[in-house]
Every structure is written in C-alpha cells, then in structure tokens.
Amino acid sequence: IVAAVFVVIAVFIGFRLASDAIGAVSTSNEQNQASVEENLSRAVTYDLPVLTQLVDLDDQTILDTFTNAGYTIYNQTTEGTGGLDLVKLPADVTVADAAAMYAKGVSSLSASNAALLLNGSWSLSIDRNDGLNFSVKYADFSARTLEAAIESAIVSEGFDQTNLSSNGVDTDEVGNKFQSGTVDIDGTTYTWRVSATALSDKYDIKGLPDTAAYVGIRLTA
C-alpha cells in the first residue's frame, strides 16, 4: 500500500512538472510571436534606392546621398574593392546593434530580432570591376505572393514594363520567380532583373510569416 501511495505521488508530481513545463513553453512561444508581430507592424519606410538615378554617380557621392537623406547606413565595404557594400537600416536600429546581429548571422537570430532587422532595411552592392553591376536585396513582408513582390519592386524602381524580355514572370533554374527587361540611360542600354523567392529559402528562421519574400533587384550595363 505504501509503495502504491508513493507511485501515485510520483505520477502526480511528474504530471504537474510536465504541465508547468508545457505551459512555460507555450507562454514563451506566444510572447515570441507577439514580439515578431510587433516588429513587423512598426511604422518603417524602405526608401528603396532608384538604381537608374545612381548609375552616373561615384561611390562617395552615392554614400553622401544616402547620408544626407538621413538614412542609417551600416557600411560593410572592404577598402580597395572598387565598389560599395552597405546596408540601409530601419530608423530604430543602430549601427552597433546591426553589426552585432550580422556578426552573429541573420539565420542565427530569433524571429523577433530578424523581424526587427529586416523589416525596413535593404542592402546595396556595387561592383565596378567588370562593367557596372548594381544589386539591391531586401525582405518584403507585405506582399502576399512572389509575383506581387516583384511587381512592387518594379514599380518602386520605375522600370519601363514595355521593354520586357518575356510576357510575364518566369522561373529560373533554381526556382526563383523573376522578370527582366532593358532601360536606356543617356544612350546606354542597361539590363534590369527583379527576382523573388520565399524568405524561408534565404534564412532558416522559424516564426516569420510564410508569405514573406526575399527580393533582389539587379541593374547591369
């Protein structure tokens, strides 16, 4: 009888401990999800750079243009590379905080911190070593489809959709959706390409919206 009583007590204690643990995990998950939603609902502006307006500017002038516009810029450019590699941050994220998060690796961030960093930011890479190559990348949390994310980026850049390379959105060899075309700037023909894939294909972070897209904009001479 005594042994049976101890077994009953042990089962009861085990049940209570398991219940408390499950409750704590559930509460933590709810808090994390609420933090993600809060960071995604912030009043942020992307202020995407219009690449066709930058092609005639040198690197320092481009950097000065962003600084004068009041953007918070995290400059990752390696000296002597002949180009730029920088990130425009959301207004409420400091350069020091961004540097710490990038040093850790975006895929290693919690969903809350990833939402804080990615919502309202974009990266710009300029390579002048072999022709002219501009590339902007960012996360789109508002578009519900990849096609909508592509259309939004094309409109933001002001690309002429009458000079398209195809009749609509295509899929490349790795599964990215894309649309491309050409634009004439001061007598020089440039090729543009806007692509999009699921954000989860870029960053393995649980808790971010399934509809979030990772968008790339490229302009080459």
PDB file of C-alpha atoms in Angstrom:
ATOM      1  CA  ILE A   1       0.000   0.000   0.000  1.00  0.00           C
ATOM      2  CA  VAL A   2       2.802   2.396   0.933  1.00  0.00           C
ATOM      3  CA  ALA A   3       4.606   1.670  -2.336  1.00  0.00           C
ATOM      4  CA  ALA A   4       1.418   2.302  -4.304  1.00  0.00           C
ATOM      5  CA  VAL A   5       0.953   5.610  -2.495  1.00  0.00           C
ATOM      6  CA  PHE A   6       4.493   6.687  -3.427  1.00  0.00           C
ATOM      7  CA  VAL A   7       3.846   5.715  -7.055  1.00  0.00           C
ATOM      8  CA  VAL A   8       0.681   7.794  -7.129  1.00  0.00           C
ATOM      9  CA  ILE A   9       2.505  10.759  -5.574  1.00  0.00           C
ATOM     10  CA  ALA A  10       5.383  10.426  -8.084  1.00  0.00           C
ATOM     11  CA  VAL A  11       2.975  10.298 -11.006  1.00  0.00           C
ATOM     12  CA  PHE A  12       1.136  13.360  -9.710  1.00  0.00           C
ATOM     13  CA  ILE A  13       4.386  15.320  -9.259  1.00  0.00           C
ATOM     14  CA  GLY A  14       5.597  14.278 -12.713  1.00  0.00           C
ATOM     15  CA  PHE A  15       2.312  15.359 -14.250  1.00  0.00           C
ATOM     16  CA  ARG A  16       2.493  18.748 -12.535  1.00  0.00           C
ATOM     17  CA  LEU A  17       6.102  19.306 -13.637  1.00  0.00           C
ATOM     18  CA  ALA A  18       5.314  18.355 -17.229  1.00  0.00           C
ATOM     19  CA  SER A  19       2.239  20.562 -17.226  1.00  0.00           C
ATOM     20  CA  ASP A  20       4.214  23.514 -15.881  1.00  0.00           C
ATOM     21  CA  ALA A  21       6.954  22.981 -18.492  1.00  0.00           C
ATOM     22  CA  ILE A  22       4.463  22.781 -21.339  1.00  0.00           C
ATOM     23  CA  GLY A  23       2.721  25.891 -20.044  1.00  0.00           C
ATOM     24  CA  ALA A  24       6.014  27.786 -19.847  1.00  0.00           C
ATOM     25  CA  VAL A  25       6.950  26.796 -23.414  1.00  0.00           C
ATOM     26  CA  SER A  26       3.507  27.798 -24.675  1.00  0.00           C
ATOM     27  CA  THR A  27       3.726  31.174 -22.920  1.00  0.00           C
ATOM     28  CA  SER A  28       7.225  31.753 -24.284  1.00  0.00           C
ATOM     29  CA  ASN A  29       6.096  30.920 -27.836  1.00  0.00           C
ATOM     30  CA  GLU A  30       3.140  33.278 -27.519  1.00  0.00           C
ATOM     31  CA  GLN A  31       5.403  36.065 -26.265  1.00  0.00           C
ATOM     32  CA  ASN A  32       7.893  35.494 -29.098  1.00  0.00           C
ATOM     33  CA  GLN A  33       5.130  35.528 -31.712  1.00  0.00           C
ATOM     34  CA  ALA A  34       3.709  38.724 -30.224  1.00  0.00           C
ATOM     35  CA  SER A  35       7.189  40.287 -30.419  1.00  0.00           C
ATOM     36  CA  VAL A  36       7.514  39.256 -34.084  1.00  0.00           C
ATOM     37  CA  GLU A  37       4.144  40.773 -34.920  1.00  0.00           C
ATOM     38  CA  GLU A  38       5.057  43.949 -33.058  1.00  0.00           C
ATOM     39  CA  ASN A  39       8.324  44.324 -35.006  1.00  0.00           C
ATOM     40  CA  LEU A  40       6.573  43.675 -38.310  1.00  0.00           C
ATOM     41  CA  SER A  41       3.867  46.253 -37.579  1.00  0.00           C
ATOM     42  CA  ARG A  42       6.344  49.068 -36.906  1.00  0.00           C
ATOM     43  CA  ALA A  43       5.919  52.214 -38.975  1.00  0.00           C
ATOM     44  CA  VAL A  44       9.059  51.758 -41.093  1.00  0.00           C
ATOM     45  CA  THR A  45       9.892  53.041 -44.571  1.00  0.00           C
ATOM     46  CA  TYR A  46      12.091  51.162 -47.028  1.00  0.00           C
ATOM     47  CA  ASP A  47      13.111  54.144 -49.194  1.00  0.00           C
ATOM     48  CA  LEU A  48      14.492  51.789 -51.830  1.00  0.00           C
ATOM     49  CA  PRO A  49      17.270  53.364 -53.917  1.00  0.00           C
ATOM     50  CA  VAL A  50      16.234  54.056 -57.513  1.00  0.00           C
ATOM     51  CA  LEU A  51      19.151  52.430 -59.316  1.00  0.00           C
ATOM     52  CA  THR A  52      18.654  54.275 -62.607  1.00  0.00           C
ATOM     53  CA  GLN A  53      19.344  57.517 -60.712  1.00  0.00           C
ATOM     54  CA  LEU A  54      22.632  56.222 -59.264  1.00  0.00           C
ATOM     55  CA  VAL A  55      24.454  54.881 -62.327  1.00  0.00           C
ATOM     56  CA  ASP A  56      26.164  58.195 -63.127  1.00  0.00           C
ATOM     57  CA  LEU A  57      27.308  58.798 -59.526  1.00  0.00           C
ATOM     58  CA  ASP A  58      30.582  57.694 -57.973  1.00  0.00           C
ATOM     59  CA  ASP A  59      30.645  55.620 -54.788  1.00  0.00           C
ATOM     60  CA  GLN A  60      31.336  58.502 -52.400  1.00  0.00           C
ATOM     61  CA  THR A  61      28.557  60.616 -53.911  1.00  0.00           C
ATOM     62  CA  ILE A  62      26.129  57.709 -53.541  1.00  0.00           C
ATOM     63  CA  LEU A  63      27.118  57.260 -49.914  1.00  0.00           C
ATOM     64  CA  ASP A  64      26.802  61.000 -49.280  1.00  0.00           C
ATOM     65  CA  THR A  65      23.364  60.993 -50.924  1.00  0.00           C
ATOM     66  CA  PHE A  66      22.109  58.349 -48.505  1.00  0.00           C
ATOM     67  CA  THR A  67      23.673  60.091 -45.516  1.00  0.00           C
ATOM     68  CA  ASN A  68      22.178  63.451 -46.471  1.00  0.00           C
ATOM     69  CA  ALA A  69      18.775  61.780 -46.809  1.00  0.00           C
ATOM     70  CA  GLY A  70      19.024  60.826 -43.137  1.00  0.00           C
ATOM     71  CA  TYR A  71      19.403  57.073 -43.644  1.00  0.00           C
ATOM     72  CA  THR A  72      21.180  54.987 -41.014  1.00  0.00           C
ATOM     73  CA  ILE A  73      23.878  53.227 -43.035  1.00  0.00           C
ATOM     74  CA  TYR A  74      25.918  50.208 -41.980  1.00  0.00           C
ATOM     75  CA  ASN A  75      28.903  50.321 -44.313  1.00  0.00           C
ATOM     76  CA  GLN A  76      30.497  46.910 -44.889  1.00  0.00           C
ATOM     77  CA  THR A  77      32.634  47.960 -47.859  1.00  0.00           C
ATOM     78  CA  THR A  78      36.104  46.447 -47.994  1.00  0.00           C
ATOM     79  CA  GLU A  79      38.625  49.137 -48.907  1.00  0.00           C
ATOM     80  CA  GLY A  80      40.114  48.817 -52.375  1.00  0.00           C
ATOM     81  CA  THR A  81      37.384  46.588 -53.822  1.00  0.00           C
ATOM     82  CA  GLY A  82      36.144  49.193 -56.304  1.00  0.00           C
ATOM     83  CA  GLY A  83      32.550  49.416 -55.199  1.00  0.00           C
ATOM     84  CA  LEU A  84      30.175  49.587 -52.253  1.00  0.00           C
ATOM     85  CA  ASP A  85      28.666  47.061 -49.870  1.00  0.00           C
ATOM     86  CA  LEU A  86      26.283  48.678 -47.429  1.00  0.00           C
ATOM     87  CA  VAL A  87      23.001  48.207 -45.578  1.00  0.00           C
ATOM     88  CA  LYS A  88      20.324  50.820 -45.015  1.00  0.00           C
ATOM     89  CA  LEU A  89      18.902  50.085 -41.562  1.00  0.00           C
ATOM     90  CA  PRO A  90      15.466  50.753 -40.110  1.00  0.00           C
ATOM     91  CA  ALA A  91      15.429  54.089 -38.282  1.00  0.00           C
ATOM     92  CA  ASP A  92      15.084  52.391 -34.873  1.00  0.00           C
ATOM     93  CA  VAL A  93      18.078  50.055 -35.307  1.00  0.00           C
ATOM     94  CA  THR A  94      21.550  51.390 -34.504  1.00  0.00           C
ATOM     95  CA  VAL A  95      24.691  50.569 -36.451  1.00  0.00           C
ATOM     96  CA  ALA A  96      26.173  48.911 -33.347  1.00  0.00           C
ATOM     97  CA  ASP A  97      23.139  46.657 -32.895  1.00  0.00           C
ATOM     98  CA  ALA A  98      23.085  45.776 -36.599  1.00  0.00           C
ATOM     99  CA  ALA A  99      26.795  44.954 -36.586  1.00  0.00           C
ATOM    100  CA  ALA A 100      26.272  42.592 -33.649  1.00  0.00           C
ATOM    101  CA  MET A 101      23.356  40.858 -35.373  1.00  0.00           C
ATOM    102  CA  TYR A 102      25.182  40.495 -38.688  1.00  0.00           C
ATOM    103  CA  ALA A 103      28.257  39.176 -36.866  1.00  0.00           C
ATOM    104  CA  LYS A 104      26.062  36.505 -35.293  1.00  0.00           C
ATOM    105  CA  GLY A 105      24.492  35.682 -38.657  1.00  0.00           C
ATOM    106  CA  VAL A 106      20.962  36.545 -39.700  1.00  0.00           C
ATOM    107  CA  SER A 107      19.909  32.878 -39.835  1.00  0.00           C
ATOM    108  CA  SER A 108      21.001  32.522 -36.202  1.00  0.00           C
ATOM    109  CA  LEU A 109      18.726  35.325 -34.985  1.00  0.00           C
ATOM    110  CA  SER A 110      15.413  34.791 -33.266  1.00  0.00           C
ATOM    111  CA  ALA A 111      12.342  35.531 -35.376  1.00  0.00           C
ATOM    112  CA  SER A 112      11.777  38.677 -33.312  1.00  0.00           C
ATOM    113  CA  ASN A 113      15.270  40.071 -33.889  1.00  0.00           C
ATOM    114  CA  ALA A 114      15.205  39.064 -37.555  1.00  0.00           C
ATOM    115  CA  ALA A 115      11.924  40.947 -37.999  1.00  0.00           C
ATOM    116  CA  LEU A 116      13.434  43.948 -36.223  1.00  0.00           C
ATOM    117  CA  LEU A 117      16.483  43.958 -38.519  1.00  0.00           C
ATOM    118  CA  LEU A 118      14.939  43.020 -41.860  1.00  0.00           C
ATOM    119  CA  ASN A 119      11.700  44.993 -41.781  1.00  0.00           C
ATOM    120  CA  GLY A 120      12.592  48.346 -43.329  1.00  0.00           C
ATOM    121  CA  SER A 121      16.176  47.539 -44.373  1.00  0.00           C
ATOM    122  CA  TRP A 122      17.898  46.788 -47.658  1.00  0.00           C
ATOM    123  CA  SER A 123      21.413  46.015 -48.817  1.00  0.00           C
ATOM    124  CA  LEU A 124      23.159  47.612 -51.784  1.00  0.00           C
ATOM    125  CA  SER A 125      26.176  46.156 -53.565  1.00  0.00           C
ATOM    126  CA  ILE A 126      28.001  47.969 -56.360  1.00  0.00           C
ATOM    127  CA  ASP A 127      30.692  46.186 -58.352  1.00  0.00           C
ATOM    128  CA  ARG A 128      32.706  48.189 -60.880  1.00  0.00           C
ATOM    129  CA  ASN A 129      35.462  45.647 -61.551  1.00  0.00           C
ATOM    130  CA  ASP A 130      33.878  44.097 -64.650  1.00  0.00           C
ATOM    131  CA  GLY A 131      31.422  46.591 -66.065  1.00  0.00           C
ATOM    132  CA  LEU A 132      28.791  48.121 -63.807  1.00  0.00           C
ATOM    133  CA  ASN A 133      26.697  45.908 -61.543  1.00  0.00           C
ATOM    134  CA  PHE A 134      24.161  47.270 -59.023  1.00  0.00           C
ATOM    135  CA  SER A 135      22.311  44.896 -56.700  1.00  0.00           C
ATOM    136  CA  VAL A 136      19.676  45.626 -54.045  1.00  0.00           C
ATOM    137  CA  LYS A 137      18.236  42.920 -51.775  1.00  0.00           C
ATOM    138  CA  TYR A 138      15.568  43.098 -49.089  1.00  0.00           C
ATOM    139  CA  ALA A 139      12.761  41.229 -47.330  1.00  0.00           C
ATOM    140  CA  ASP A 140       9.187  42.044 -48.345  1.00  0.00           C
ATOM    141  CA  PHE A 141       6.712  41.275 -45.557  1.00  0.00           C
ATOM    142  CA  SER A 142       3.702  42.993 -47.116  1.00  0.00           C
ATOM    143  CA  ALA A 143       3.328  41.185 -50.457  1.00  0.00           C
ATOM    144  CA  ARG A 144       1.201  38.040 -50.338  1.00  0.00           C
ATOM    145  CA  THR A 145       2.755  36.380 -53.412  1.00  0.00           C
ATOM    146  CA  LEU A 146       6.162  36.378 -55.098  1.00  0.00           C
ATOM    147  CA  GLU A 147       4.589  37.884 -58.208  1.00  0.00           C
ATOM    148  CA  ALA A 148       3.201  40.766 -56.119  1.00  0.00           C
ATOM    149  CA  ALA A 149       6.632  41.336 -54.533  1.00  0.00           C
ATOM    150  CA  ILE A 150       8.216  41.512 -57.989  1.00  0.00           C
ATOM    151  CA  GLU A 151       5.573  43.918 -59.280  1.00  0.00           C
ATOM    152  CA  SER A 152       6.019  46.170 -56.241  1.00  0.00           C
ATOM    153  CA  ALA A 153       9.800  46.305 -56.775  1.00  0.00           C
ATOM    154  CA  ILE A 154       9.416  47.111 -60.488  1.00  0.00           C
ATOM    155  CA  VAL A 155       7.060  49.973 -59.681  1.00  0.00           C
ATOM    156  CA  SER A 156       9.378  51.309 -56.947  1.00  0.00           C
ATOM    157  CA  GLU A 157      12.304  51.351 -59.373  1.00  0.00           C
ATOM    158  CA  GLY A 158      10.250  52.910 -62.180  1.00  0.00           C
ATOM    159  CA  PHE A 159      11.334  50.295 -64.708  1.00  0.00           C
ATOM    160  CA  ASP A 160       9.618  50.540 -68.087  1.00  0.00           C
ATOM    161  CA  GLN A 161       7.497  47.413 -68.463  1.00  0.00           C
ATOM    162  CA  THR A 162       7.129  47.879 -72.209  1.00  0.00           C
ATOM    163  CA  ASN A 163      10.688  46.596 -72.746  1.00  0.00           C
ATOM    164  CA  LEU A 164      10.380  43.207 -71.066  1.00  0.00           C
ATOM    165  CA  SER A 165      12.360  40.118 -72.015  1.00  0.00           C
ATOM    166  CA  SER A 166       9.203  37.984 -71.778  1.00  0.00           C
ATOM    167  CA  ASN A 167       5.447  38.354 -71.438  1.00  0.00           C
ATOM    168  CA  GLY A 168       5.329  37.818 -67.691  1.00  0.00           C
ATOM    169  CA  VAL A 169       7.002  36.409 -64.597  1.00  0.00           C
ATOM    170  CA  ASP A 170       9.327  33.467 -65.336  1.00  0.00           C
ATOM    171  CA  THR A 171      11.013  30.855 -63.149  1.00  0.00           C
ATOM    172  CA  ASP A 172      14.784  30.362 -63.316  1.00  0.00           C
ATOM    173  CA  GLU A 173      16.790  27.150 -62.972  1.00  0.00           C
ATOM    174  CA  VAL A 174      16.849  27.289 -59.149  1.00  0.00           C
ATOM    175  CA  GLY A 175      13.163  28.080 -58.722  1.00  0.00           C
ATOM    176  CA  ASN A 176      13.274  31.846 -58.264  1.00  0.00           C
ATOM    177  CA  LYS A 177      10.494  33.888 -59.828  1.00  0.00           C
ATOM    178  CA  PHE A 178      11.788  36.792 -61.917  1.00  0.00           C
ATOM    179  CA  GLN A 179      11.042  39.407 -64.523  1.00  0.00           C
ATOM    180  CA  SER A 180      13.606  41.301 -66.585  1.00  0.00           C
ATOM    181  CA  GLY A 181      13.912  43.967 -69.230  1.00  0.00           C
ATOM    182  CA  THR A 182      16.049  46.811 -70.520  1.00  0.00           C
ATOM    183  CA  VAL A 183      16.216  50.529 -69.932  1.00  0.00           C
ATOM    184  CA  ASP A 184      18.066  53.284 -71.801  1.00  0.00           C
ATOM    185  CA  ILE A 185      20.004  55.775 -69.680  1.00  0.00           C
ATOM    186  CA  ASP A 186      21.769  58.589 -71.515  1.00  0.00           C
ATOM    187  CA  GLY A 187      22.244  56.429 -74.604  1.00  0.00           C
ATOM    188  CA  THR A 188      23.497  53.360 -72.728  1.00  0.00           C
ATOM    189  CA  THR A 189      21.344  50.231 -72.565  1.00  0.00           C
ATOM    190  CA  TYR A 190      21.108  48.636 -69.124  1.00  0.00           C
ATOM    191  CA  THR A 191      19.543  45.292 -68.269  1.00  0.00           C
ATOM    192  CA  TRP A 192      17.411  45.021 -65.155  1.00  0.00           C
ATOM    193  CA  ARG A 193      16.161  41.920 -63.388  1.00  0.00           C
ATOM    194  CA  VAL A 194      13.854  41.643 -60.380  1.00  0.00           C
ATOM    195  CA  SER A 195      13.663  38.253 -58.681  1.00  0.00           C
ATOM    196  CA  ALA A 196      11.900  36.889 -55.615  1.00  0.00           C
ATOM    197  CA  THR A 197      11.892  33.730 -53.564  1.00  0.00           C
ATOM    198  CA  ALA A 198      10.406  32.740 -50.219  1.00  0.00           C
ATOM    199  CA  LEU A 199      12.271  34.388 -47.335  1.00  0.00           C
ATOM    200  CA  SER A 200      12.481  30.948 -45.728  1.00  0.00           C
ATOM    201  CA  ASP A 201      14.646  29.838 -48.682  1.00  0.00           C
ATOM    202  CA  LYS A 202      17.185  32.500 -47.735  1.00  0.00           C
ATOM    203  CA  TYR A 203      17.045  32.374 -43.926  1.00  0.00           C
ATOM    204  CA  ASP A 204      16.095  29.323 -41.864  1.00  0.00           C
ATOM    205  CA  ILE A 205      14.224  31.210 -39.145  1.00  0.00           C
ATOM    206  CA  LYS A 206      11.079  29.749 -37.616  1.00  0.00           C
ATOM    207  CA  GLY A 207       8.313  32.171 -36.702  1.00  0.00           C
ATOM    208  CA  LEU A 208       8.462  34.598 -39.635  1.00  0.00           C
ATOM    209  CA  PRO A 209       5.424  34.852 -41.957  1.00  0.00           C
ATOM    210  CA  ASP A 210       5.240  32.119 -44.586  1.00  0.00           C
ATOM    211  CA  THR A 211       4.295  34.717 -47.206  1.00  0.00           C
ATOM    212  CA  ALA A 212       7.439  36.840 -46.662  1.00  0.00           C
ATOM    213  CA  ALA A 213       9.545  37.208 -49.810  1.00  0.00           C
ATOM    214  CA  TYR A 214      13.246  37.825 -50.395  1.00  0.00           C
ATOM    215  CA  VAL A 215      13.585  40.249 -53.304  1.00  0.00           C
ATOM    216  CA  GLY A 216      16.615  41.030 -55.457  1.00  0.00           C
ATOM    217  CA  ILE A 217      16.929  43.936 -57.894  1.00  0.00           C
ATOM    218  CA  ARG A 218      19.864  43.968 -60.319  1.00  0.00           C
ATOM    219  CA  LEU A 219      20.907  46.579 -62.890  1.00  0.00           C
ATOM    220  CA  THR A 220      23.860  45.909 -65.179  1.00  0.00           C
ATOM    221  CA  ALA A 221      25.466  47.754 -68.085  1.00  0.00           C
TER     222      ALA A 221
END
